[in-house]
């Protein structure tokens, strides 16, 4: 039985006081068998790290630079995230792929940077509606996954969380049905099993895309869904904590 994982991606929302209050409320909660991580905007990472210090709640960057250091204005390195107390980082969120033109190759290097700096990478994969409707879902998610396997090696997946986030379900209120999500999670797991059955059996593959307190339990009950990456519903402590409770 895999331990469930829940992440709260705040995206570009909030303020310093909101970050302290929300992270503080999550840090004070008691969870069952679930690992919990928060992804505030970069300027509020320190508030969240302070609020979560001494708790079991991890804090991470919503993105991480593919570069180690240097003249890359606006970038934040994995070492910097680690330096301020982060232990986790998102890589390849669809909003980064879509609006910042991150390629599979760039995402793979970001994952490697996170690993090299002792951060748990959360590798996001997912197809657009056009790709799904065109019968290309499997091709897209396996290509996104395969780029990281090729660059980092299968052993790296011992330390990676994979998030399946169909782009058409993110922030749209349109959730993948539990059966639709399960199908993709099983596909990703079986692809990893071709390289290493043990790692495929133990890796957490979490679902993201309009998860709410009302649909979380049914999604998390699927055999290959090991928790969730939560956007909108992570901005209210009560909603986020009830989703964590559904996983634990
Ligand atoms: C996300 O940002 O990763 C996400 C899944 O957002 P939402 O829950 O709002 O769809």
XYZ file of C-alpha atoms and ligand atoms in Angstrom:
258
model
C 0.000 0.000 0.000
C 1.509 3.333 -1.052
C 1.365 6.300 1.269
C -0.812 9.003 -0.273
C 0.568 12.430 -1.212
C -1.310 15.734 -1.399
C 0.146 18.999 -2.700
C -1.414 22.452 -2.589
C -0.405 24.640 -5.553
C -1.331 28.213 -4.677
C -0.272 29.501 -8.104
C -0.044 33.338 -8.203
C -2.483 33.950 -5.377
C -2.306 35.355 -1.888
C -0.304 37.764 0.182
C 2.284 37.510 2.935
C -0.342 37.393 5.679
C -2.460 34.868 3.781
C 0.612 32.656 3.289
C 1.397 32.642 7.011
C -2.209 31.990 8.002
C -2.887 29.262 5.431
C 0.420 27.450 5.929
C -0.023 27.797 9.698
C -3.484 26.212 9.578
C -2.198 23.309 7.470
C 0.881 22.858 9.686
C -1.299 22.596 12.793
C -3.569 19.926 11.340
C -3.088 16.253 12.069
C -2.988 13.940 9.077
C -3.424 10.221 8.703
C -1.356 8.240 6.250
C -0.617 11.112 3.895
C 2.346 13.314 2.992
C 1.376 16.965 2.539
C 3.246 19.681 0.637
C 2.495 23.351 -0.051
C 3.627 25.342 -3.085
C 3.241 29.075 -2.399
C 4.489 31.801 -4.753
C 8.264 32.368 -4.432
C 8.056 35.582 -2.339
C 6.019 33.760 0.320
C 8.122 30.624 0.611
C 9.873 31.926 3.697
C 6.580 32.620 5.473
C 5.357 29.141 4.599
C 8.654 27.523 5.629
C 8.521 29.356 8.963
C 4.897 28.344 9.543
C 5.627 24.709 8.687
C 8.934 24.414 10.571
C 8.784 21.488 12.984
C 5.640 20.095 11.315
C 5.369 17.247 8.823
C 4.251 19.619 6.055
C 6.761 20.135 3.236
C 7.128 23.415 1.354
C 8.284 23.739 -2.231
C 8.721 25.904 -5.303
C 6.099 25.995 -8.051
C 8.996 25.847 -10.469
C 12.754 25.385 -10.369
C 15.398 26.644 -12.750
C 17.086 24.220 -15.094
C 20.316 26.150 -14.441
C 22.559 25.747 -11.444
C 23.371 29.464 -11.031
C 24.439 32.459 -13.089
C 23.052 35.158 -15.350
C 19.461 33.940 -15.599
C 17.345 36.912 -14.534
C 14.155 35.938 -12.813
C 15.137 32.326 -12.235
C 15.291 30.541 -8.879
C 17.694 27.628 -8.513
C 17.139 24.326 -6.769
C 19.997 25.153 -4.386
C 18.260 28.424 -3.423
C 15.010 26.597 -2.728
C 16.866 24.097 -0.590
C 18.758 26.895 1.160
C 15.554 28.509 2.453
C 14.092 25.232 3.690
C 12.183 23.804 0.726
C 12.261 20.051 0.259
C 10.132 19.696 -2.864
C 9.555 21.413 -6.241
C 7.045 21.210 -9.078
C 8.494 20.600 -12.536
C 6.639 20.865 -15.817
C 3.299 22.176 -14.600
C 1.112 22.627 -17.674
C 0.942 26.397 -17.078
C 4.755 26.489 -17.309
C 4.713 24.301 -20.427
C 1.956 26.392 -22.016
C 2.816 29.995 -21.055
C 6.583 29.699 -20.657
C 7.189 27.240 -23.463
C 8.908 24.669 -21.297
C 9.812 21.653 -23.387
C 10.054 18.032 -22.270
C 13.840 18.358 -22.377
C 13.808 21.448 -20.135
C 11.473 19.762 -17.673
C 13.790 16.750 -17.509
C 16.732 19.024 -16.632
C 14.628 20.747 -13.944
C 13.863 17.351 -12.422
C 17.578 16.532 -12.441
C 18.413 19.871 -10.797
C 15.862 19.236 -8.061
C 17.232 15.749 -7.417
C 20.822 16.977 -7.329
C 19.831 19.443 -4.616
C 17.896 17.012 -2.484
C 14.458 18.272 -3.454
C 11.637 15.843 -4.261
C 10.544 16.697 -7.809
C 6.855 16.547 -8.610
C 6.816 15.855 -12.340
C 3.591 17.092 -13.935
C 2.322 15.489 -17.128
C -0.980 15.775 -18.943
C -2.642 16.183 -22.314
C -4.727 19.050 -23.687
C -8.346 18.575 -24.726
C -7.339 18.757 -28.375
C -4.765 16.000 -27.832
C -7.290 13.822 -25.976
C -9.982 14.358 -28.584
C -7.423 13.557 -31.271
C -6.694 10.194 -29.663
C -3.207 11.296 -28.610
C -3.493 11.180 -24.803
C -1.240 8.138 -24.369
C 1.359 9.385 -26.830
C 1.603 12.760 -25.047
C 1.810 11.601 -21.439
C 4.243 8.785 -22.281
C 6.437 11.224 -24.223
C 6.486 13.639 -21.257
C 7.303 10.815 -18.849
C 9.826 9.211 -21.198
C 11.873 12.404 -21.517
C 12.557 12.314 -17.767
C 13.281 8.584 -17.735
C 15.764 9.105 -20.585
C 17.521 12.040 -18.914
C 17.458 11.034 -15.234
C 17.280 7.240 -15.426
C 14.641 4.964 -13.959
C 16.351 4.854 -10.540
C 15.560 8.574 -10.127
C 11.873 7.677 -9.979
C 12.512 6.246 -6.532
C 12.522 9.914 -5.415
C 9.996 11.464 -7.816
C 6.255 12.052 -7.427
C 4.379 12.051 -10.746
C 1.281 14.236 -11.095
C -1.144 13.430 -13.901
C -2.920 16.691 -14.652
C -5.092 16.711 -17.768
C -4.851 20.311 -18.978
C -8.585 20.371 -19.744
C -9.357 19.710 -16.084
C -7.078 22.316 -14.479
C -9.012 25.242 -13.056
C -11.963 24.475 -15.305
C -14.232 22.749 -12.808
C -14.241 19.823 -15.227
C -12.692 16.857 -13.428
C -11.537 13.685 -15.128
C -13.855 10.894 -14.053
C -12.255 8.453 -11.637
C -12.209 5.860 -14.453
C -10.583 8.274 -16.917
C -7.906 9.230 -14.404
C -7.324 5.631 -13.329
C -6.763 4.613 -16.949
C -3.950 7.141 -17.369
C -2.386 6.412 -13.976
C -2.309 2.690 -14.800
C -0.757 3.498 -18.180
C 2.003 5.606 -16.579
C 2.687 2.958 -13.942
C 2.847 0.146 -16.474
C 5.241 2.174 -18.624
C 7.584 2.611 -15.628
C 7.212 -1.096 -14.828
C 8.827 -1.944 -18.157
C 12.035 -0.472 -16.720
C 11.623 -1.375 -13.057
C 8.608 -3.152 -11.594
C 9.553 -2.400 -7.993
C 9.849 1.349 -8.561
C 6.630 1.354 -10.588
C 4.874 -0.334 -7.694
C 6.069 2.138 -5.093
C 6.007 5.492 -6.931
C 3.218 7.892 -6.033
C 1.198 8.970 -9.078
C -1.208 11.704 -8.007
C -4.100 13.295 -9.886
C -4.617 17.033 -10.416
C -7.470 18.868 -12.086
C -10.407 20.443 -10.226
C -10.114 18.155 -7.196
C -12.574 19.370 -4.545
C -13.734 18.049 -1.180
C -16.766 16.542 -2.937
C -14.895 14.457 -5.533
C -11.585 13.703 -3.790
C -12.489 10.449 -2.043
C -13.781 8.787 -5.195
C -10.653 9.748 -7.149
C -8.262 8.682 -4.392
C -10.043 5.327 -4.054
C -8.809 4.292 -7.508
C -6.050 1.680 -7.273
C -3.411 3.697 -9.125
C -4.279 7.170 -7.766
C -2.089 7.978 -4.788
C -3.370 11.418 -3.838
C -3.658 14.744 -5.597
C -2.159 18.038 -6.671
C -4.700 20.665 -5.718
C -4.993 24.188 -7.167
C -8.101 26.248 -6.430
C -9.227 24.179 -3.458
C -5.805 24.595 -1.813
C -6.506 28.278 -1.137
C -9.033 27.581 1.634
C -7.708 25.696 4.652
C -10.995 23.899 5.276
C -11.285 22.623 1.687
C -7.630 21.632 1.487
C -7.694 19.857 4.838
C -10.833 17.972 3.944
C -9.112 16.789 0.742
C -6.118 15.690 2.857
C -8.525 13.813 5.126
C -10.036 12.062 2.092
C -6.535 10.806 1.212
C -5.512 9.811 4.726
C -3.121 22.715 -10.435
O -2.870 23.897 -10.410
O -2.178 21.919 -10.489
C -4.518 22.278 -10.382
C -4.771 21.004 -10.445
O -5.463 23.268 -10.285
P -7.056 23.063 -9.966
O -7.165 22.133 -8.787
O -7.558 24.434 -9.668
O -7.666 22.476 -11.194
